[in-house]
Amino acid sequence: MKGLSIIICSLLFSVVLLVACGGQKKTAATENEGKAQQQTQAEQLEQRLKSLLEKGYMAGHEDAPFYGIDWEWQYGRSDVKDVVGDYPAVMGFDLGGLELGDRKNLDSVPFGQIREQLLAHVKRGGVVTMSWHPRNPVTTSPDGGRSGQAWPEGTAWDTTRVVKHILPGGSHHELFKGWMAKIGDFIETLKDEDGQPVPVIFRPWHENNGSWFWWGQKCCTDEEFHGLWNMLQDYLRDERGFDNLLWSYSPNLDGQWTEERFLQRYPGNDRVTLIGEDAYQWGTEEDFVRMVTADLDFLSGFAKKNGKLLALTECGLKNMTDPTWWTRVLMPVMDKYPVSYFLLWRNYSKEFFGPAPGLECAKDYLKLYEAANSLFLKDIQ
């Protein structure tokens, strides 16, 4: 009987121990799930982008699902997919024109289509980014692009000084508040089938170290630029509560960054998650490689020191005059740095920056696709 009692007690102790351990595992799993649920959509996207860096850099393309060199509005199609059999991992979209209530953006893409395709790419596991080329609030007519103003009057490229007029207290501040509200109303609709906001990389006021946009270096003071950035971010992030936006600061290719110069317009670590650069080869290959290497040397160090992501938020060679440019020029530079993604600008009938069937550069892009460290949609799903 004594031996039987010992056996029974031992069995009971084992059962209690198993239940306790199982409870501990369940508690740990529950805590991990709770932490994930506590993160915002933007924070979850940030963690995802950081983890994907271990695999390589994502390929991106602007306006990929809407049109290509010789087609438009064919659902499910993209030039990149036609060449390699897979979508780009990142798709870019632009909101220019939305501020005036236009039905289509500045590149004639209906905003309804932008919403639909953006959500479709997120659903299939892709990453999306939005830029904004707002018209000049002071010089544009109320009808915007439909008014017949001579280019560049009234557009984002109209460098009439305007920023000081749209900041609080300025003559056009109330007008611009209405523009910001329209952007917010559109972002409000970017929700999945369960009604949850989807994560979006948002990069306003890009290429601000150049002077071809009304928010550029020579078009407003550093103080005015900071006021512009903060006004938009405070409205969307704090007033409207959009915690699904991952904010990207993306100046243009410079070639001579110093920390002092970079910080003159940098919004601050509490306002930026991803540091980007728009880097096109407009001149010689040698100048491009020298400048983008110098910039990525600086930006990668700055990003690492400040815990930020790094990307080529726009890039390309217009009309691919060098059909081996991607693997011979761009990739050898990106391979040296922790680049999250590179986004080629759009393809359309008059110019192109990405691949398409029948183009000589398609063979080179296929080589890029086959590289172990280039990531397309199927690689990140």
PDB file of N, CA and C in Angstrom, residues 112-201:
ATOM      1  N   GLY A 112      -9.657  56.256 -56.913  1.00  0.00           N
ATOM      2  CA  GLY A 112     -10.327  55.003 -56.597  1.00  0.00           C
ATOM      3  C   GLY A 112      -9.467  53.810 -56.971  1.00  0.00           C
ATOM      4  N   GLN A 113      -8.763  53.917 -58.108  1.00  0.00           N
ATOM      5  CA  GLN A 113      -7.856  52.857 -58.527  1.00  0.00           C
ATOM      6  C   GLN A 113      -6.635  52.776 -57.612  1.00  0.00           C
ATOM      7  N   ILE A 114      -6.144  53.935 -57.183  1.00  0.00           N
ATOM      8  CA  ILE A 114      -5.008  53.940 -56.260  1.00  0.00           C
ATOM      9  C   ILE A 114      -5.376  53.202 -54.980  1.00  0.00           C
ATOM     10  N   ARG A 115      -6.547  53.523 -54.433  1.00  0.00           N
ATOM     11  CA  ARG A 115      -6.992  52.840 -53.215  1.00  0.00           C
ATOM     12  C   ARG A 115      -7.104  51.335 -53.449  1.00  0.00           C
ATOM     13  N   GLU A 116      -7.752  50.952 -54.526  1.00  0.00           N
ATOM     14  CA  GLU A 116      -7.986  49.539 -54.806  1.00  0.00           C
ATOM     15  C   GLU A 116      -6.675  48.770 -54.970  1.00  0.00           C
ATOM     16  N   GLN A 117      -5.757  49.316 -55.762  1.00  0.00           N
ATOM     17  CA  GLN A 117      -4.511  48.608 -56.028  1.00  0.00           C
ATOM     18  C   GLN A 117      -3.567  48.627 -54.831  1.00  0.00           C
ATOM     19  N   LEU A 118      -3.581  49.706 -54.076  1.00  0.00           N
ATOM     20  CA  LEU A 118      -2.767  49.763 -52.864  1.00  0.00           C
ATOM     21  C   LEU A 118      -3.207  48.685 -51.886  1.00  0.00           C
ATOM     22  N   LEU A 119      -4.507  48.587 -51.654  1.00  0.00           N
ATOM     23  CA  LEU A 119      -5.019  47.575 -50.730  1.00  0.00           C
ATOM     24  C   LEU A 119      -4.784  46.169 -51.258  1.00  0.00           C
ATOM     25  N   ALA A 120      -4.890  45.993 -52.576  1.00  0.00           N
ATOM     26  CA  ALA A 120      -4.661  44.676 -53.163  1.00  0.00           C
ATOM     27  C   ALA A 120      -3.216  44.239 -52.950  1.00  0.00           C
ATOM     28  N   HIS A 121      -2.272  45.181 -53.068  1.00  0.00           N
ATOM     29  CA  HIS A 121      -0.866  44.816 -52.899  1.00  0.00           C
ATOM     30  C   HIS A 121      -0.560  44.486 -51.441  1.00  0.00           C
ATOM     31  N   VAL A 122      -1.157  45.222 -50.532  1.00  0.00           N
ATOM     32  CA  VAL A 122      -0.978  44.900 -49.116  1.00  0.00           C
ATOM     33  C   VAL A 122      -1.560  43.522 -48.810  1.00  0.00           C
ATOM     34  N   LYS A 123      -2.722  43.233 -49.368  1.00  0.00           N
ATOM     35  CA  LYS A 123      -3.374  41.943 -49.119  1.00  0.00           C
ATOM     36  C   LYS A 123      -2.518  40.787 -49.606  1.00  0.00           C
ATOM     37  N   ARG A 124      -1.851  40.968 -50.737  1.00  0.00           N
ATOM     38  CA  ARG A 124      -1.016  39.872 -51.264  1.00  0.00           C
ATOM     39  C   ARG A 124       0.352  39.803 -50.584  1.00  0.00           C
ATOM     40  N   GLY A 125       0.582  40.694 -49.613  1.00  0.00           N
ATOM     41  CA  GLY A 125       1.811  40.635 -48.829  1.00  0.00           C
ATOM     42  C   GLY A 125       2.857  41.652 -49.186  1.00  0.00           C
ATOM     43  N   GLY A 126       2.526  42.597 -50.066  1.00  0.00           N
ATOM     44  CA  GLY A 126       3.495  43.587 -50.506  1.00  0.00           C
ATOM     45  C   GLY A 126       3.590  44.789 -49.581  1.00  0.00           C
ATOM     46  N   VAL A 127       4.553  45.643 -49.888  1.00  0.00           N
ATOM     47  CA  VAL A 127       4.790  46.883 -49.157  1.00  0.00           C
ATOM     48  C   VAL A 127       4.403  48.043 -50.059  1.00  0.00           C
ATOM     49  N   VAL A 128       3.788  49.091 -49.495  1.00  0.00           N
ATOM     50  CA  VAL A 128       3.335  50.225 -50.300  1.00  0.00           C
ATOM     51  C   VAL A 128       3.900  51.525 -49.743  1.00  0.00           C
ATOM     52  N   THR A 129       4.128  52.461 -50.648  1.00  0.00           N
ATOM     53  CA  THR A 129       4.639  53.767 -50.255  1.00  0.00           C
ATOM     54  C   THR A 129       3.864  54.847 -51.009  1.00  0.00           C
ATOM     55  N   MET A 130       3.640  55.985 -50.355  1.00  0.00           N
ATOM     56  CA  MET A 130       2.907  57.096 -50.961  1.00  0.00           C
ATOM     57  C   MET A 130       3.747  58.371 -50.891  1.00  0.00           C
ATOM     58  N   SER A 131       3.792  59.073 -52.018  1.00  0.00           N
ATOM     59  CA  SER A 131       4.367  60.409 -52.067  1.00  0.00           C
ATOM     60  C   SER A 131       3.230  61.401 -52.348  1.00  0.00           C
ATOM     61  N   TRP A 132       3.558  62.699 -52.314  1.00  0.00           N
ATOM     62  CA  TRP A 132       2.535  63.721 -52.549  1.00  0.00           C
ATOM     63  C   TRP A 132       3.172  64.907 -53.256  1.00  0.00           C
ATOM     64  N   HIS A 133       2.699  65.174 -54.468  1.00  0.00           N
ATOM     65  CA  HIS A 133       3.122  66.356 -55.227  1.00  0.00           C
ATOM     66  C   HIS A 133       1.967  67.364 -55.220  1.00  0.00           C
ATOM     67  N   PRO A 134       1.737  68.069 -54.116  1.00  0.00           N
ATOM     68  CA  PRO A 134       0.625  69.017 -54.090  1.00  0.00           C
ATOM     69  C   PRO A 134       0.887  70.227 -54.977  1.00  0.00           C
ATOM     70  N   ARG A 135      -0.165  70.772 -55.538  1.00  0.00           N
ATOM     71  CA  ARG A 135      -0.038  71.983 -56.343  1.00  0.00           C
ATOM     72  C   ARG A 135       0.354  73.158 -55.453  1.00  0.00           C
ATOM     73  N   ASN A 136       0.786  74.217 -56.068  1.00  0.00           N
ATOM     74  CA  ASN A 136       1.210  75.395 -55.314  1.00  0.00           C
ATOM     75  C   ASN A 136      -0.030  76.084 -54.750  1.00  0.00           C
ATOM     76  N   PRO A 137      -0.160  76.151 -53.420  1.00  0.00           N
ATOM     77  CA  PRO A 137      -1.391  76.676 -52.817  1.00  0.00           C
ATOM     78  C   PRO A 137      -1.673  78.142 -53.126  1.00  0.00           C
ATOM     79  N   VAL A 138      -0.641  78.896 -53.456  1.00  0.00           N
ATOM     80  CA  VAL A 138      -0.820  80.324 -53.714  1.00  0.00           C
ATOM     81  C   VAL A 138      -1.167  80.592 -55.167  1.00  0.00           C
ATOM     82  N   THR A 139      -0.522  79.880 -56.097  1.00  0.00           N
ATOM     83  CA  THR A 139      -0.672  80.229 -57.507  1.00  0.00           C
ATOM     84  C   THR A 139      -1.637  79.334 -58.284  1.00  0.00           C
ATOM     85  N   THR A 140      -2.024  78.185 -57.742  1.00  0.00           N
ATOM     86  CA  THR A 140      -2.918  77.312 -58.488  1.00  0.00           C
ATOM     87  C   THR A 140      -4.320  77.899 -58.572  1.00  0.00           C
ATOM     88  N   SER A 141      -5.007  77.599 -59.648  1.00  0.00           N
ATOM     89  CA  SER A 141      -6.409  77.971 -59.744  1.00  0.00           C
ATOM     90  C   SER A 141      -7.223  76.906 -59.024  1.00  0.00           C
ATOM     91  N   PRO A 142      -8.436  77.211 -58.605  1.00  0.00           N
ATOM     92  CA  PRO A 142      -9.253  76.225 -57.908  1.00  0.00           C
ATOM     93  C   PRO A 142      -9.490  74.955 -58.725  1.00  0.00           C
ATOM     94  N   ASP A 143      -9.433  75.074 -60.056  1.00  0.00           N
ATOM     95  CA  ASP A 143      -9.652  73.909 -60.905  1.00  0.00           C
ATOM     96  C   ASP A 143      -8.383  73.106 -61.144  1.00  0.00           C
ATOM     97  N   GLY A 144      -7.259  73.572 -60.607  1.00  0.00           N
ATOM     98  CA  GLY A 144      -6.027  72.821 -60.703  1.00  0.00           C
ATOM     99  C   GLY A 144      -5.627  72.514 -62.127  1.00  0.00           C
ATOM    100  N   GLY A 145      -5.299  71.244 -62.377  1.00  0.00           N
ATOM    101  CA  GLY A 145      -4.816  70.834 -63.679  1.00  0.00           C
ATOM    102  C   GLY A 145      -5.825  70.974 -64.794  1.00  0.00           C
ATOM    103  N   ARG A 146      -7.094  71.188 -64.457  1.00  0.00           N
ATOM    104  CA  ARG A 146      -8.128  71.348 -65.491  1.00  0.00           C
ATOM    105  C   ARG A 146      -8.293  72.793 -65.944  1.00  0.00           C
ATOM    106  N   SER A 147      -7.530  73.705 -65.342  1.00  0.00           N
ATOM    107  CA  SER A 147      -7.767  75.126 -65.572  1.00  0.00           C
ATOM    108  C   SER A 147      -7.050  75.678 -66.794  1.00  0.00           C
ATOM    109  N   GLY A 148      -6.101  74.926 -67.344  1.00  0.00           N
ATOM    110  CA  GLY A 148      -5.374  75.409 -68.505  1.00  0.00           C
ATOM    111  C   GLY A 148      -4.224  76.321 -68.174  1.00  0.00           C
ATOM    112  N   GLN A 149      -3.758  76.346 -66.908  1.00  0.00           N
ATOM    113  CA  GLN A 149      -2.597  77.153 -66.569  1.00  0.00           C
ATOM    114  C   GLN A 149      -1.367  76.633 -67.324  1.00  0.00           C
ATOM    115  N   ALA A 150      -0.510  77.559 -67.743  1.00  0.00           N
ATOM    116  CA  ALA A 150       0.696  77.176 -68.473  1.00  0.00           C
ATOM    117  C   ALA A 150       1.704  76.552 -67.518  1.00  0.00           C
ATOM    118  N   TRP A 151       2.262  75.416 -67.913  1.00  0.00           N
ATOM    119  CA  TRP A 151       3.259  74.735 -67.082  1.00  0.00           C
ATOM    120  C   TRP A 151       4.455  75.649 -66.814  1.00  0.00           C
ATOM    121  N   PRO A 152       4.990  75.695 -65.579  1.00  0.00           N
ATOM    122  CA  PRO A 152       4.583  74.914 -64.402  1.00  0.00           C
ATOM    123  C   PRO A 152       3.670  75.676 -63.452  1.00  0.00           C
ATOM    124  N   GLU A 153       3.044  76.743 -63.940  1.00  0.00           N
ATOM    125  CA  GLU A 153       2.244  77.590 -63.064  1.00  0.00           C
ATOM    126  C   GLU A 153       1.217  76.766 -62.289  1.00  0.00           C
ATOM    127  N   GLY A 154       1.213  76.963 -60.974  1.00  0.00           N
ATOM    128  CA  GLY A 154       0.227  76.313 -60.116  1.00  0.00           C
ATOM    129  C   GLY A 154       0.556  74.895 -59.721  1.00  0.00           C
ATOM    130  N   THR A 155       1.624  74.313 -60.290  1.00  0.00           N
ATOM    131  CA  THR A 155       1.952  72.927 -59.988  1.00  0.00           C
ATOM    132  C   THR A 155       2.934  72.849 -58.816  1.00  0.00           C
ATOM    133  N   ALA A 156       3.294  71.609 -58.455  1.00  0.00           N
ATOM    134  CA  ALA A 156       4.319  71.411 -57.429  1.00  0.00           C
ATOM    135  C   ALA A 156       5.651  71.987 -57.873  1.00  0.00           C
ATOM    136  N   TRP A 157       5.848  72.113 -59.187  1.00  0.00           N
ATOM    137  CA  TRP A 157       7.097  72.634 -59.749  1.00  0.00           C
ATOM    138  C   TRP A 157       7.084  74.157 -59.891  1.00  0.00           C
ATOM    139  N   ASP A 158       6.011  74.797 -59.482  1.00  0.00           N
ATOM    140  CA  ASP A 158       5.942  76.256 -59.462  1.00  0.00           C
ATOM    141  C   ASP A 158       6.629  76.719 -58.181  1.00  0.00           C
ATOM    142  N   THR A 159       7.816  77.282 -58.317  1.00  0.00           N
ATOM    143  CA  THR A 159       8.625  77.594 -57.138  1.00  0.00           C
ATOM    144  C   THR A 159       8.377  78.995 -56.581  1.00  0.00           C
ATOM    145  N   THR A 160       7.234  79.566 -56.915  1.00  0.00           N
ATOM    146  CA  THR A 160       6.819  80.795 -56.238  1.00  0.00           C
ATOM    147  C   THR A 160       6.804  80.545 -54.738  1.00  0.00           C
ATOM    148  N   ARG A 161       7.405  81.446 -53.966  1.00  0.00           N
ATOM    149  CA  ARG A 161       7.521  81.224 -52.515  1.00  0.00           C
ATOM    150  C   ARG A 161       6.133  81.136 -51.888  1.00  0.00           C
ATOM    151  N   VAL A 162       5.922  80.067 -51.139  1.00  0.00           N
ATOM    152  CA  VAL A 162       4.584  79.796 -50.648  1.00  0.00           C
ATOM    153  C   VAL A 162       4.549  79.295 -49.222  1.00  0.00           C
ATOM    154  N   VAL A 163       5.611  78.637 -48.762  1.00  0.00           N
ATOM    155  CA  VAL A 163       5.555  77.931 -47.482  1.00  0.00           C
ATOM    156  C   VAL A 163       5.163  78.862 -46.342  1.00  0.00           C
ATOM    157  N   LYS A 164       5.752  80.049 -46.285  1.00  0.00           N
ATOM    158  CA  LYS A 164       5.439  80.957 -45.186  1.00  0.00           C
ATOM    159  C   LYS A 164       3.962  81.362 -45.183  1.00  0.00           C
ATOM    160  N   HIS A 165       3.320  81.284 -46.337  1.00  0.00           N
ATOM    161  CA  HIS A 165       1.916  81.690 -46.428  1.00  0.00           C
ATOM    162  C   HIS A 165       0.947  80.597 -45.969  1.00  0.00           C
ATOM    163  N   ILE A 166       1.424  79.336 -45.891  1.00  0.00           N
ATOM    164  CA  ILE A 166       0.504  78.265 -45.489  1.00  0.00           C
ATOM    165  C   ILE A 166       0.739  77.800 -44.054  1.00  0.00           C
ATOM    166  N   LEU A 167       1.784  78.332 -43.409  1.00  0.00           N
ATOM    167  CA  LEU A 167       2.008  78.021 -42.005  1.00  0.00           C
ATOM    168  C   LEU A 167       1.000  78.782 -41.142  1.00  0.00           C
ATOM    169  N   PRO A 168       0.801  78.390 -39.888  1.00  0.00           N
ATOM    170  CA  PRO A 168      -0.153  79.090 -39.023  1.00  0.00           C
ATOM    171  C   PRO A 168       0.082  80.598 -39.022  1.00  0.00           C
ATOM    172  N   GLY A 169      -0.993  81.327 -39.238  1.00  0.00           N
ATOM    173  CA  GLY A 169      -0.907  82.780 -39.315  1.00  0.00           C
ATOM    174  C   GLY A 169      -0.718  83.301 -40.718  1.00  0.00           C
ATOM    175  N   GLY A 170      -0.431  82.424 -41.669  1.00  0.00           N
ATOM    176  CA  GLY A 170      -0.218  82.836 -43.044  1.00  0.00           C
ATOM    177  C   GLY A 170      -1.514  83.049 -43.801  1.00  0.00           C
ATOM    178  N   SER A 171      -1.423  83.743 -44.922  1.00  0.00           N
ATOM    179  CA  SER A 171      -2.617  84.113 -45.689  1.00  0.00           C
ATOM    180  C   SER A 171      -3.352  82.908 -46.261  1.00  0.00           C
ATOM    181  N   HIS A 172      -2.669  81.788 -46.487  1.00  0.00           N
ATOM    182  CA  HIS A 172      -3.280  80.604 -47.090  1.00  0.00           C
ATOM    183  C   HIS A 172      -3.299  79.399 -46.139  1.00  0.00           C
ATOM    184  N   HIS A 173      -3.182  79.686 -44.846  1.00  0.00           N
ATOM    185  CA  HIS A 173      -3.150  78.592 -43.882  1.00  0.00           C
ATOM    186  C   HIS A 173      -4.466  77.815 -43.854  1.00  0.00           C
ATOM    187  N   GLU A 174      -5.563  78.528 -43.852  1.00  0.00           N
ATOM    188  CA  GLU A 174      -6.870  77.843 -43.798  1.00  0.00           C
ATOM    189  C   GLU A 174      -7.087  77.005 -45.062  1.00  0.00           C
ATOM    190  N   LEU A 175      -6.648  77.530 -46.198  1.00  0.00           N
ATOM    191  CA  LEU A 175      -6.750  76.759 -47.435  1.00  0.00           C
ATOM    192  C   LEU A 175      -5.968  75.459 -47.315  1.00  0.00           C
ATOM    193  N   PHE A 176      -4.734  75.554 -46.805  1.00  0.00           N
ATOM    194  CA  PHE A 176      -3.905  74.360 -46.729  1.00  0.00           C
ATOM    195  C   PHE A 176      -4.418  73.379 -45.683  1.00  0.00           C
ATOM    196  N   LYS A 177      -5.053  73.874 -44.652  1.00  0.00           N
ATOM    197  CA  LYS A 177      -5.675  72.972 -43.682  1.00  0.00           C
ATOM    198  C   LYS A 177      -6.733  72.111 -44.373  1.00  0.00           C
ATOM    199  N   GLY A 178      -7.444  72.714 -45.302  1.00  0.00           N
ATOM    200  CA  GLY A 178      -8.417  71.942 -46.068  1.00  0.00           C
ATOM    201  C   GLY A 178      -7.748  70.897 -46.950  1.00  0.00           C
ATOM    202  N   TRP A 179      -6.594  71.245 -47.502  1.00  0.00           N
ATOM    203  CA  TRP A 179      -5.844  70.276 -48.312  1.00  0.00           C
ATOM    204  C   TRP A 179      -5.388  69.098 -47.456  1.00  0.00           C
ATOM    205  N   MET A 180      -4.882  69.388 -46.277  1.00  0.00           N
ATOM    206  CA  MET A 180      -4.438  68.316 -45.388  1.00  0.00           C
ATOM    207  C   MET A 180      -5.610  67.425 -44.990  1.00  0.00           C
ATOM    208  N   ALA A 181      -6.762  68.033 -44.821  1.00  0.00           N
ATOM    209  CA  ALA A 181      -7.948  67.255 -44.458  1.00  0.00           C
ATOM    210  C   ALA A 181      -8.318  66.266 -45.556  1.00  0.00           C
ATOM    211  N   LYS A 182      -8.187  66.683 -46.804  1.00  0.00           N
ATOM    212  CA  LYS A 182      -8.487  65.769 -47.918  1.00  0.00           C
ATOM    213  C   LYS A 182      -7.516  64.604 -47.949  1.00  0.00           C
ATOM    214  N   ILE A 183      -6.237  64.872 -47.659  1.00  0.00           N
ATOM    215  CA  ILE A 183      -5.260  63.778 -47.574  1.00  0.00           C
ATOM    216  C   ILE A 183      -5.649  62.837 -46.440  1.00  0.00           C
ATOM    217  N   GLY A 184      -6.015  63.407 -45.315  1.00  0.00           N
ATOM    218  CA  GLY A 184      -6.425  62.587 -44.182  1.00  0.00           C
ATOM    219  C   GLY A 184      -7.664  61.760 -44.482  1.00  0.00           C
ATOM    220  N   ASP A 185      -8.605  62.344 -45.185  1.00  0.00           N
ATOM    221  CA  ASP A 185      -9.836  61.610 -45.522  1.00  0.00           C
ATOM    222  C   ASP A 185      -9.530  60.406 -46.411  1.00  0.00           C
ATOM    223  N   PHE A 186      -8.565  60.567 -47.314  1.00  0.00           N
ATOM    224  CA  PHE A 186      -8.192  59.433 -48.172  1.00  0.00           C
ATOM    225  C   PHE A 186      -7.485  58.357 -47.358  1.00  0.00           C
ATOM    226  N   ILE A 187      -6.563  58.756 -46.515  1.00  0.00           N
ATOM    227  CA  ILE A 187      -5.849  57.787 -45.678  1.00  0.00           C
ATOM    228  C   ILE A 187      -6.831  57.023 -44.794  1.00  0.00           C
ATOM    229  N   GLU A 188      -7.859  57.695 -44.366  1.00  0.00           N
ATOM    230  CA  GLU A 188      -8.889  57.059 -43.529  1.00  0.00           C
ATOM    231  C   GLU A 188      -9.526  55.870 -44.227  1.00  0.00           C
ATOM    232  N   THR A 189      -9.543  55.859 -45.550  1.00  0.00           N
ATOM    233  CA  THR A 189     -10.190  54.777 -46.297  1.00  0.00           C
ATOM    234  C   THR A 189      -9.264  53.597 -46.565  1.00  0.00           C
ATOM    235  N   LEU A 190      -8.016  53.709 -46.197  1.00  0.00           N
ATOM    236  CA  LEU A 190      -7.049  52.645 -46.490  1.00  0.00           C
ATOM    237  C   LEU A 190      -7.113  51.582 -45.398  1.00  0.00           C
ATOM    238  N   LYS A 191      -8.130  50.744 -45.489  1.00  0.00           N
ATOM    239  CA  LYS A 191      -8.373  49.706 -44.486  1.00  0.00           C
ATOM    240  C   LYS A 191      -8.584  48.363 -45.163  1.00  0.00           C
ATOM    241  N   ASP A 192      -8.200  47.299 -44.462  1.00  0.00           N
ATOM    242  CA  ASP A 192      -8.358  45.960 -45.017  1.00  0.00           C
ATOM    243  C   ASP A 192      -9.795  45.471 -44.877  1.00  0.00           C
ATOM    244  N   GLU A 193     -10.026  44.223 -45.240  1.00  0.00           N
ATOM    245  CA  GLU A 193     -11.390  43.684 -45.237  1.00  0.00           C
ATOM    246  C   GLU A 193     -11.977  43.598 -43.846  1.00  0.00           C
ATOM    247  N   ASP A 194     -11.118  43.615 -42.822  1.00  0.00           N
ATOM    248  CA  ASP A 194     -11.593  43.581 -41.437  1.00  0.00           C
ATOM    249  C   ASP A 194     -11.761  44.974 -40.856  1.00  0.00           C
ATOM    250  N   GLY A 195     -11.554  45.984 -41.694  1.00  0.00           N
ATOM    251  CA  GLY A 195     -11.708  47.355 -41.237  1.00  0.00           C
ATOM    252  C   GLY A 195     -10.500  47.910 -40.506  1.00  0.00           C
ATOM    253  N   GLN A 196      -9.352  47.206 -40.603  1.00  0.00           N
ATOM    254  CA  GLN A 196      -8.142  47.659 -39.926  1.00  0.00           C
ATOM    255  C   GLN A 196      -7.276  48.491 -40.874  1.00  0.00           C
ATOM    256  N   PRO A 197      -6.706  49.591 -40.389  1.00  0.00           N
ATOM    257  CA  PRO A 197      -5.826  50.407 -41.235  1.00  0.00           C
ATOM    258  C   PRO A 197      -4.628  49.590 -41.716  1.00  0.00           C
ATOM    259  N   VAL A 198      -4.228  49.796 -42.958  1.00  0.00           N
ATOM    260  CA  VAL A 198      -3.066  49.084 -43.492  1.00  0.00           C
ATOM    261  C   VAL A 198      -1.824  49.968 -43.352  1.00  0.00           C
ATOM    262  N   PRO A 199      -0.652  49.355 -43.200  1.00  0.00           N
ATOM    263  CA  PRO A 199       0.576  50.148 -43.045  1.00  0.00           C
ATOM    264  C   PRO A 199       1.040  50.736 -44.373  1.00  0.00           C
ATOM    265  N   VAL A 200       1.477  51.989 -44.322  1.00  0.00           N
ATOM    266  CA  VAL A 200       1.914  52.705 -45.526  1.00  0.00           C
ATOM    267  C   VAL A 200       3.170  53.507 -45.206  1.00  0.00           C
ATOM    268  N   ILE A 201       4.174  53.409 -46.068  1.00  0.00           N
ATOM    269  CA  ILE A 201       5.321  54.314 -45.977  1.00  0.00           C
ATOM    270  C   ILE A 201       4.894  55.639 -46.611  1.00  0.00           C
TER     271      ILE A 201
END
